[in-house]
Structure formats: structure tokens, C-alpha cells
PDB file of C-alpha atoms in Angstrom:
ATOM      1  CA  MET A   8      -2.270   7.915  15.248  1.00 55.00           C
ATOM      2  CA  ASP A   9      -6.022   7.627  15.852  1.00 68.00           C
ATOM      3  CA  ALA A  10      -8.795   8.827  13.546  1.00 74.00           C
ATOM      4  CA  VAL A  11      -9.380  12.026  15.541  1.00 76.00           C
ATOM      5  CA  ARG A  12      -5.740  13.082  15.248  1.00 80.00           C
ATOM      6  CA  VAL A  13      -5.711  12.261  11.541  1.00 81.00           C
ATOM      7  CA  ALA A  14      -8.849  14.381  11.073  1.00 83.00           C
ATOM      8  CA  LEU A  15      -7.223  17.271  12.965  1.00 83.00           C
ATOM      9  CA  LEU A  16      -4.066  16.897  10.904  1.00 82.00           C
ATOM     10  CA  ARG A  17      -6.095  17.028   7.692  1.00 85.00           C
ATOM     11  CA  GLU A  18      -7.874  20.118   8.968  1.00 86.00           C
ATOM     12  CA  VAL A  19      -4.544  21.826   9.690  1.00 83.00           C
ATOM     13  CA  LEU A  20      -3.317  20.873   6.208  1.00 87.00           C
ATOM     14  CA  ALA A  21      -6.551  21.901   4.447  1.00 88.00           C
ATOM     15  CA  GLY A  22      -5.709  24.218   1.587  1.00 85.00           C
ATOM     16  CA  THR A  23      -2.434  22.411   0.925  1.00 87.00           C
ATOM     17  CA  GLU A  24      -1.823  19.604  -1.528  1.00 90.00           C
ATOM     18  CA  TRP A  25      -1.247  16.970   1.171  1.00 92.00           C
ATOM     19  CA  PRO A  26      -4.742  15.641   2.003  1.00 91.00           C
ATOM     20  CA  ALA A  27      -5.517  15.013  -1.680  1.00 93.00           C
ATOM     21  CA  ALA A  28      -2.008  13.796  -2.528  1.00 94.00           C
ATOM     22  CA  THR A  29      -1.933  11.261   0.308  1.00 94.00           C
ATOM     23  CA  ARG A  30      -5.434  10.014  -0.552  1.00 94.00           C
ATOM     24  CA  ARG A  31      -4.398   9.602  -4.192  1.00 96.00           C
ATOM     25  CA  PHE A  32      -1.289   7.669  -3.199  1.00 96.00           C
ATOM     26  CA  ALA A  33      -3.265   5.536  -0.725  1.00 95.00           C
ATOM     27  CA  GLY A  34      -5.796   4.808  -3.475  1.00 95.00           C
ATOM     28  CA  ALA A  35      -2.980   3.579  -5.713  1.00 95.00           C
ATOM     29  CA  LEU A  36      -1.734   1.379  -2.875  1.00 96.00           C
ATOM     30  CA  ARG A  37      -5.177  -0.109  -2.244  1.00 94.00           C
ATOM     31  CA  SER A  38      -5.921  -0.708  -5.910  1.00 93.00           C
ATOM     32  CA  SER A  39      -2.577  -2.443  -6.262  1.00 94.00           C
ATOM     33  CA  VAL A  40      -2.892  -4.885  -3.348  1.00 94.00           C
ATOM     34  CA  VAL A  41      -6.620  -5.561  -2.876  1.00 89.00           C
ATOM     35  CA  PRO A  42      -7.354  -7.148  -6.288  1.00 86.00           C
ATOM     36  CA  HIS A  43      -4.351  -9.465  -5.868  1.00 85.00           C
ATOM     37  CA  GLY A  44      -5.242 -10.553  -2.339  1.00 85.00           C
ATOM     38  CA  GLY A  45      -2.231  -8.861  -0.771  1.00 84.00           C
ATOM     39  CA  GLY A  46       1.438  -9.289  -1.567  1.00 92.00           C
ATOM     40  CA  LEU A  47       2.511  -5.944  -0.094  1.00 96.00           C
ATOM     41  CA  LEU A  48       6.251  -5.727   0.610  1.00 97.00           C
ATOM     42  CA  LEU A  49       7.452  -2.719   2.611  1.00 97.00           C
ATOM     43  CA  VAL A  50      11.127  -1.759   2.582  1.00 97.00           C
ATOM     44  CA  GLY A  51      13.169   1.216   3.711  1.00 96.00           C
ATOM     45  CA  THR A  52      16.790   2.156   3.259  1.00 95.00           C
ATOM     46  CA  ALA A  53      19.781   0.719   5.103  1.00 94.00           C
ATOM     47  CA  SER A  54      19.516   3.496   7.707  1.00 94.00           C
ATOM     48  CA  TYR A  55      15.713   3.793   7.853  1.00 95.00           C
ATOM     49  CA  GLU A  56      13.287   0.925   8.458  1.00 94.00           C
ATOM     50  CA  PRO A  57       9.624   1.969   8.152  1.00 95.00           C
ATOM     51  CA  TRP A  58       8.452   0.229  11.354  1.00 92.00           C
ATOM     52  CA  HIS A  59       5.882   2.868  12.096  1.00 91.00           C
ATOM     53  CA  LEU A  60       4.223   2.625   8.694  1.00 94.00           C
ATOM     54  CA  ALA A  61       4.208  -1.175   8.911  1.00 95.00           C
ATOM     55  CA  ALA A  62       2.414  -1.016  12.281  1.00 93.00           C
ATOM     56  CA  HIS A  63      -0.138   1.502  11.013  1.00 93.00           C
ATOM     57  CA  LEU A  64      -0.883  -0.529   7.894  1.00 95.00           C
ATOM     58  CA  VAL A  65      -1.420  -3.636  10.031  1.00 94.00           C
ATOM     59  CA  ASP A  66      -3.848  -1.650  12.205  1.00 93.00           C
ATOM     60  CA  GLU A  67      -5.658  -0.232   9.177  1.00 92.00           C
ATOM     61  CA  SER A  68      -5.915  -3.688   7.610  1.00 93.00           C
ATOM     62  CA  THR A  69      -7.660  -4.925  10.759  1.00 92.00           C
ATOM     63  CA  TRP A  70      -9.987  -1.948  11.206  1.00 90.00           C
ATOM     64  CA  SER A  71     -10.987  -1.757   7.547  1.00 90.00           C
ATOM     65  CA  GLY A  72     -11.435  -5.495   7.053  1.00 91.00           C
ATOM     66  CA  LEU A  73      -8.803  -5.445   4.303  1.00 92.00           C
ATOM     67  CA  PRO A  74      -6.116  -7.977   5.293  1.00 94.00           C
ATOM     68  CA  GLU A  75      -4.409  -7.249   1.965  1.00 94.00           C
ATOM     69  CA  LEU A  76      -3.077  -3.982   3.436  1.00 95.00           C
ATOM     70  CA  ALA A  77      -0.948  -5.798   6.029  1.00 95.00           C
ATOM     71  CA  PRO A  78       2.628  -5.607   4.729  1.00 96.00           C
ATOM     72  CA  THR A  79       5.631  -7.869   4.953  1.00 95.00           C
ATOM     73  CA  LEU A  80       8.447  -5.743   6.374  1.00 95.00           C
ATOM     74  CA  VAL A  81      11.627  -6.423   4.390  1.00 96.00           C
ATOM     75  CA  ARG A  82      14.757  -5.720   6.422  1.00 94.00           C
ATOM     76  CA  HIS A  83      18.338  -4.922   5.462  1.00 93.00           C
ATOM     77  CA  ARG A  84      19.714  -6.739   8.506  1.00 90.00           C
ATOM     78  CA  VAL A  85      18.009  -9.830   9.869  1.00 87.00           C
ATOM     79  CA  GLU A  86      19.022 -11.023  13.312  1.00 83.00           C
ATOM     80  CA  PRO A  87      19.515 -14.799  13.540  1.00 83.00           C
ATOM     81  CA  GLY A  88      16.923 -16.538  15.687  1.00 80.00           C
ATOM     82  CA  GLY A  89      14.509 -13.589  15.562  1.00 76.00           C
ATOM     83  CA  PRO A  90      10.733 -13.933  15.137  1.00 79.00           C
ATOM     84  CA  ALA A  91       9.512 -14.914  11.669  1.00 80.00           C
ATOM     85  CA  HIS A  92       7.827 -11.555  10.961  1.00 78.00           C
ATOM     86  CA  LEU A  93      11.183  -9.825  11.510  1.00 80.00           C
ATOM     87  CA  ALA A  94      13.243 -12.334   9.548  1.00 86.00           C
ATOM     88  CA  VAL A  95      12.460 -11.301   5.972  1.00 93.00           C
ATOM     89  CA  GLY A  96      15.605 -10.075   4.249  1.00 93.00           C
ATOM     90  CA  LEU A  97      16.326  -8.295   0.974  1.00 94.00           C
ATOM     91  CA  GLY A  98      16.270 -11.610  -0.900  1.00 93.00           C
ATOM     92  CA  ARG A  99      12.467 -11.366  -0.716  1.00 95.00           C
ATOM     93  CA  ILE A 100      12.567  -8.391  -3.094  1.00 95.00           C
ATOM     94  CA  GLU A 101      14.508 -10.488  -5.599  1.00 91.00           C
ATOM     95  CA  ALA A 102      11.674 -13.032  -5.518  1.00 92.00           C
ATOM     96  CA  ALA A 103       8.942 -10.394  -6.030  1.00 94.00           C
ATOM     97  CA  GLY A 104       6.964 -10.590  -9.232  1.00 92.00           C
ATOM     98  CA  ARG A 105       3.604 -10.108 -10.895  1.00 93.00           C
ATOM     99  CA  GLY A 106       0.725  -9.508  -8.498  1.00 93.00           C
ATOM    100  CA  GLU A 107       2.961  -8.160  -5.745  1.00 96.00           C
ATOM    101  CA  THR A 108       3.467  -4.572  -4.650  1.00 97.00           C
ATOM    102  CA  LEU A 109       6.713  -3.127  -3.339  1.00 97.00           C
ATOM    103  CA  LEU A 110       6.430   0.067  -1.277  1.00 98.00           C
ATOM    104  CA  LEU A 111       9.818   1.754  -0.886  1.00 97.00           C
ATOM    105  CA  VAL A 112      10.134   4.368   1.868  1.00 97.00           C
ATOM    106  CA  ALA A 113      13.307   6.354   1.267  1.00 95.00           C
ATOM    107  CA  PRO A 114      13.909   9.576   3.217  1.00 94.00           C
ATOM    108  CA  GLU A 115      17.361   9.621   1.598  1.00 93.00           C
ATOM    109  CA  ARG A 116      18.844   8.123  -1.529  1.00 92.00           C
ATOM    110  CA  PRO A 117      18.859   4.306  -1.269  1.00 93.00           C
ATOM    111  CA  GLY A 118      22.038   2.390  -1.916  1.00 93.00           C
ATOM    112  CA  ALA A 119      22.738   1.047  -5.389  1.00 93.00           C
ATOM    113  CA  GLY A 120      22.111  -2.549  -4.279  1.00 94.00           C
ATOM    114  CA  LEU A 121      18.577  -1.779  -3.114  1.00 96.00           C
ATOM    115  CA  LEU A 122      17.788   0.235  -6.240  1.00 96.00           C
ATOM    116  CA  GLU A 123      18.979  -2.656  -8.383  1.00 95.00           C
ATOM    117  CA  ARG A 124      16.738  -5.102  -6.501  1.00 96.00           C
ATOM    118  CA  VAL A 125      13.748  -2.770  -6.843  1.00 96.00           C
ATOM    119  CA  HIS A 126      14.456  -2.411 -10.568  1.00 96.00           C
ATOM    120  CA  ASP A 127      14.598  -6.204 -10.948  1.00 95.00           C
ATOM    121  CA  ALA A 128      11.294  -6.596  -9.055  1.00 96.00           C
ATOM    122  CA  ARG A 129       9.659  -4.069 -11.382  1.00 96.00           C
ATOM    123  CA  ARG A 130      10.988  -5.897 -14.450  1.00 95.00           C
ATOM    124  CA  ALA A 131       9.575  -9.145 -13.022  1.00 95.00           C
ATOM    125  CA  GLY A 132       6.108  -7.553 -12.893  1.00 95.00           C
ATOM    126  CA  ALA A 133       5.846  -6.151  -9.353  1.00 96.00           C
ATOM    127  CA  THR A 134       4.155  -2.786  -8.889  1.00 97.00           C
ATOM    128  CA  VAL A 135       6.543  -0.294  -7.281  1.00 97.00           C
ATOM    129  CA  LEU A 136       5.340   2.601  -5.124  1.00 98.00           C
ATOM    130  CA  SER A 137       7.612   5.056  -3.334  1.00 97.00           C
ATOM    131  CA  LEU A 138       7.495   7.566  -0.519  1.00 97.00           C
ATOM    132  CA  SER A 139      10.764   9.421  -0.943  1.00 95.00           C
ATOM    133  CA  ASP A 140      12.673  12.670  -0.751  1.00 93.00           C
ATOM    134  CA  GLY A 141      12.142  13.194  -4.477  1.00 91.00           C
ATOM    135  CA  ASP A 142      15.281  11.365  -5.642  1.00 93.00           C
ATOM    136  CA  PRO A 143      15.030  11.178  -9.457  1.00 94.00           C
ATOM    137  CA  GLU A 144      16.228   7.579  -9.635  1.00 94.00           C
ATOM    138  CA  VAL A 145      13.636   6.425  -7.091  1.00 94.00           C
ATOM    139  CA  ARG A 146      10.964   8.410  -8.931  1.00 93.00           C
ATOM    140  CA  GLY A 147      12.006   6.757 -12.196  1.00 93.00           C
ATOM    141  CA  LEU A 148      11.610   3.252 -10.730  1.00 93.00           C
ATOM    142  CA  ALA A 149       8.164   3.793  -9.206  1.00 96.00           C
ATOM    143  CA  HIS A 150       4.812   3.389 -10.902  1.00 96.00           C
ATOM    144  CA  GLU A 151       3.411   5.819  -8.315  1.00 96.00           C
ATOM    145  CA  THR A 152       5.417   8.147  -6.088  1.00 96.00           C
ATOM    146  CA  LEU A 153       4.867  10.745  -3.410  1.00 96.00           C
ATOM    147  CA  ALA A 154       7.835  12.996  -2.667  1.00 95.00           C
ATOM    148  CA  VAL A 155       8.418  14.825   0.621  1.00 93.00           C
ATOM    149  CA  THR A 156      11.328  17.228   0.419  1.00 89.00           C
ATOM    150  CA  GLY A 157      12.991  19.468   2.985  1.00 81.00           C
ATOM    151  CA  ALA A 158      11.165  22.443   1.446  1.00 85.00           C
ATOM    152  CA  ASP A 159       7.709  20.967   2.181  1.00 85.00           C
ATOM    153  CA  ASP A 160       5.555  22.001   5.135  1.00 84.00           C
ATOM    154  CA  VAL A 161       5.227  18.367   6.325  1.00 89.00           C
ATOM    155  CA  ASP A 162       7.691  15.623   7.128  1.00 90.00           C
ATOM    156  CA  LEU A 163       7.788  12.010   5.961  1.00 92.00           C
ATOM    157  CA  ASP A 164       6.340  10.684   9.246  1.00 91.00           C
ATOM    158  CA  THR A 165       3.269  12.908   8.894  1.00 90.00           C
ATOM    159  CA  VAL A 166       2.767  11.810   5.299  1.00 93.00           C
ATOM    160  CA  GLN A 167       3.037   8.146   6.326  1.00 93.00           C
ATOM    161  CA  HIS A 168       0.255   8.690   8.910  1.00 91.00           C
ATOM    162  CA  LEU A 169      -1.978  10.289   6.294  1.00 92.00           C
ATOM    163  CA  VAL A 170      -1.281   7.574   3.709  1.00 94.00           C
ATOM    164  CA  SER A 171      -1.925   4.673   6.091  1.00 93.00           C
ATOM    165  CA  ALA A 172      -5.160   6.258   7.380  1.00 92.00           C
ATOM    166  CA  ALA A 173      -6.403   6.924   3.846  1.00 93.00           C
ATOM    167  CA  ALA A 174      -5.529   3.390   2.728  1.00 93.00           C
ATOM    168  CA  GLY A 175      -7.872   1.940   5.343  1.00 89.00           C
ATOM    169  CA  GLU A 176     -10.772   4.306   4.747  1.00 85.00           C
ATOM    170  CA  ASN A 177     -13.993   2.935   3.361  1.00 58.00           C
ATOM    171  CA  SER A 178     -14.526   3.804  -0.260  1.00 53.00           C
ATOM    172  CA  ALA A 179     -16.629   2.615  -3.121  1.00 44.00           C
ATOM    173  CA  PRO A 180     -15.455  -0.731  -4.414  1.00 41.00           C
ATOM    174  CA  ALA A 181     -13.272  -0.560  -7.463  1.00 41.00           C
ATOM    175  CA  PRO A 182     -15.110  -1.363 -10.656  1.00 42.00           C
ATOM    176  CA  ARG A 183     -14.481  -4.898 -11.725  1.00 42.00           C
ATOM    177  CA  GLY A 184     -13.829  -6.204 -15.165  1.00 46.00           C
ATOM    178  CA  ARG A 185     -15.567  -9.279 -16.459  1.00 49.00           C
ATOM    179  CA  ARG A 186     -17.135 -11.414 -13.797  1.00 49.00           C
ATOM    180  CA  GLY A 187     -15.351 -14.620 -12.999  1.00 55.00           C
ATOM    181  CA  PHE A 188     -16.931 -18.006 -13.702  1.00 54.00           C
ATOM    182  CA  ARG A 189     -17.853 -18.562 -10.038  1.00 56.00           C
ATOM    183  CA  ASP A 190     -19.495 -15.121  -9.797  1.00 56.00           C
ATOM    184  CA  ARG A 191     -21.608 -15.811 -12.886  1.00 56.00           C
ATOM    185  CA  LEU A 192     -22.500 -19.305 -11.665  1.00 55.00           C
ATOM    186  CA  SER A 193     -23.491 -17.976  -8.238  1.00 59.00           C
ATOM    187  CA  ARG A 194     -25.685 -15.289  -9.790  1.00 57.00           C
ATOM    188  CA  LEU A 195     -27.369 -17.853 -12.052  1.00 55.00           C
ATOM    189  CA  ALA A 196     -28.013 -20.145  -9.065  1.00 57.00           C
ATOM    190  CA  ASP A 197     -29.566 -17.246  -7.156  1.00 57.00           C
ATOM    191  CA  GLN A 198     -31.861 -16.461 -10.080  1.00 57.00           C
ATOM    192  CA  LEU A 199     -32.912 -20.096 -10.519  1.00 57.00           C
ATOM    193  CA  THR A 200     -33.650 -20.684  -6.838  1.00 59.00           C
ATOM    194  CA  ALA A 201     -35.386 -17.353  -6.163  1.00 56.00           C
ATOM    195  CA  PRO A 202     -39.154 -17.615  -5.526  1.00 58.00           C
ATOM    196  CA  PRO A 203     -41.351 -16.469  -8.391  1.00 57.00           C
ATOM    197  CA  PRO A 204     -42.517 -12.863  -8.245  1.00 52.00           C
ATOM    198  CA  ALA A 205     -45.842 -12.329  -6.491  1.00 50.00           C
ATOM    199  CA  ARG A 206     -48.820 -11.794  -8.796  1.00 49.00           C
ATOM    200  CA  TRP A 207     -51.667  -9.606  -7.652  1.00 44.00           C
TER     201      TRP A 207
END
């Protein structure tokens, strides 16, 4: 979905919770992956693979200059001999840990095996985000969640478009903590090599 269609969609949804909610969720996604240089794992349920969201996040990562937004699509069934970017199975979730982000897209309740893997990834230090139908167990596993239920005036596909577009939007850089050694050294070098101020 291009920027014009996203803008029109936001205009149609103005006055509802969705523009702000999707921006908030996208902000959580960005702040989780950008400081760690990426590590975004995207997984759906056994009957729903979030191909569309994966493609949009790849596009947004390119357009925004934030390669960290490009996800690794984790699949329930991996075909032998397939391309490398389609050959990442559920074992990748088991290896997830600190500094990585797992985005679970679940339009229906995930199977117990997937929930267990997501729980283990969270215990190992991964940040868990979810776009779901409001399932309480999924909500309980996620650090940040956005629920789309049958009673809402939007569907999960629409919300995924809004989230991916908001994730790639330019925004003020996140405030940083203490500067790293290289940052401080670079700043000192700039100060030492700068020409003296002009005197009139």
C-alpha cells in the first residue's frame, strides 16, 4: 500500500483509536529493533503466514533507511531446497534471545507449541510484540500488543498496513543514554581539530 492510500486510510479512520494505536505499536517496534541493529523475527500461526507484513516491512526498511526493520520470516513449514529467505523454521524462535524482537501475528489462537516457543524466547530475553485477535494467552506473553477483534471496524490486514507504514515514518531520534566510547572520542577529536574561533 503506497503512502497516498495509507494517508487516505488514516483520514477515513480519523476519530477512531486506530491511527494513534498503530503509531504507538509501530513506535514500540522501532524502538525495539533499531537500537539493537535489527534482529526482527516475524511469525504467524500454522494457518496464517504474515507474508504481506513481511513485504511491507522490507519496503519500509528500504524507504526509511532503517535496515533494522527488515524481518526474518519464520515459517511453520519449510520446503526442502527452497530459497534461503524462505527456509527459516520454528527452530529460529528457540534460538532467539536478548537483543532480538519477535513479532507474532495471530488472527486466531496459536497452537500450544508456538506459544511455548514464544514463551521460551521471552524468558531468554527477546522482546515479544503481538498483533492478535485479543487472545488472553497471547496478550500475556507480549511486552506490547495490538488486538483486532471481530467487533472492530478494521481488519487485521488494514492494521498491518498502518503499522508497517508508521514503522517506516521519519521521527525524532530516540534519546540515547550515555554516549559510547567511540562517540565521545569522535567528539573530542572534532573539538581538537576544529579551527580556532575568529576574533574581530
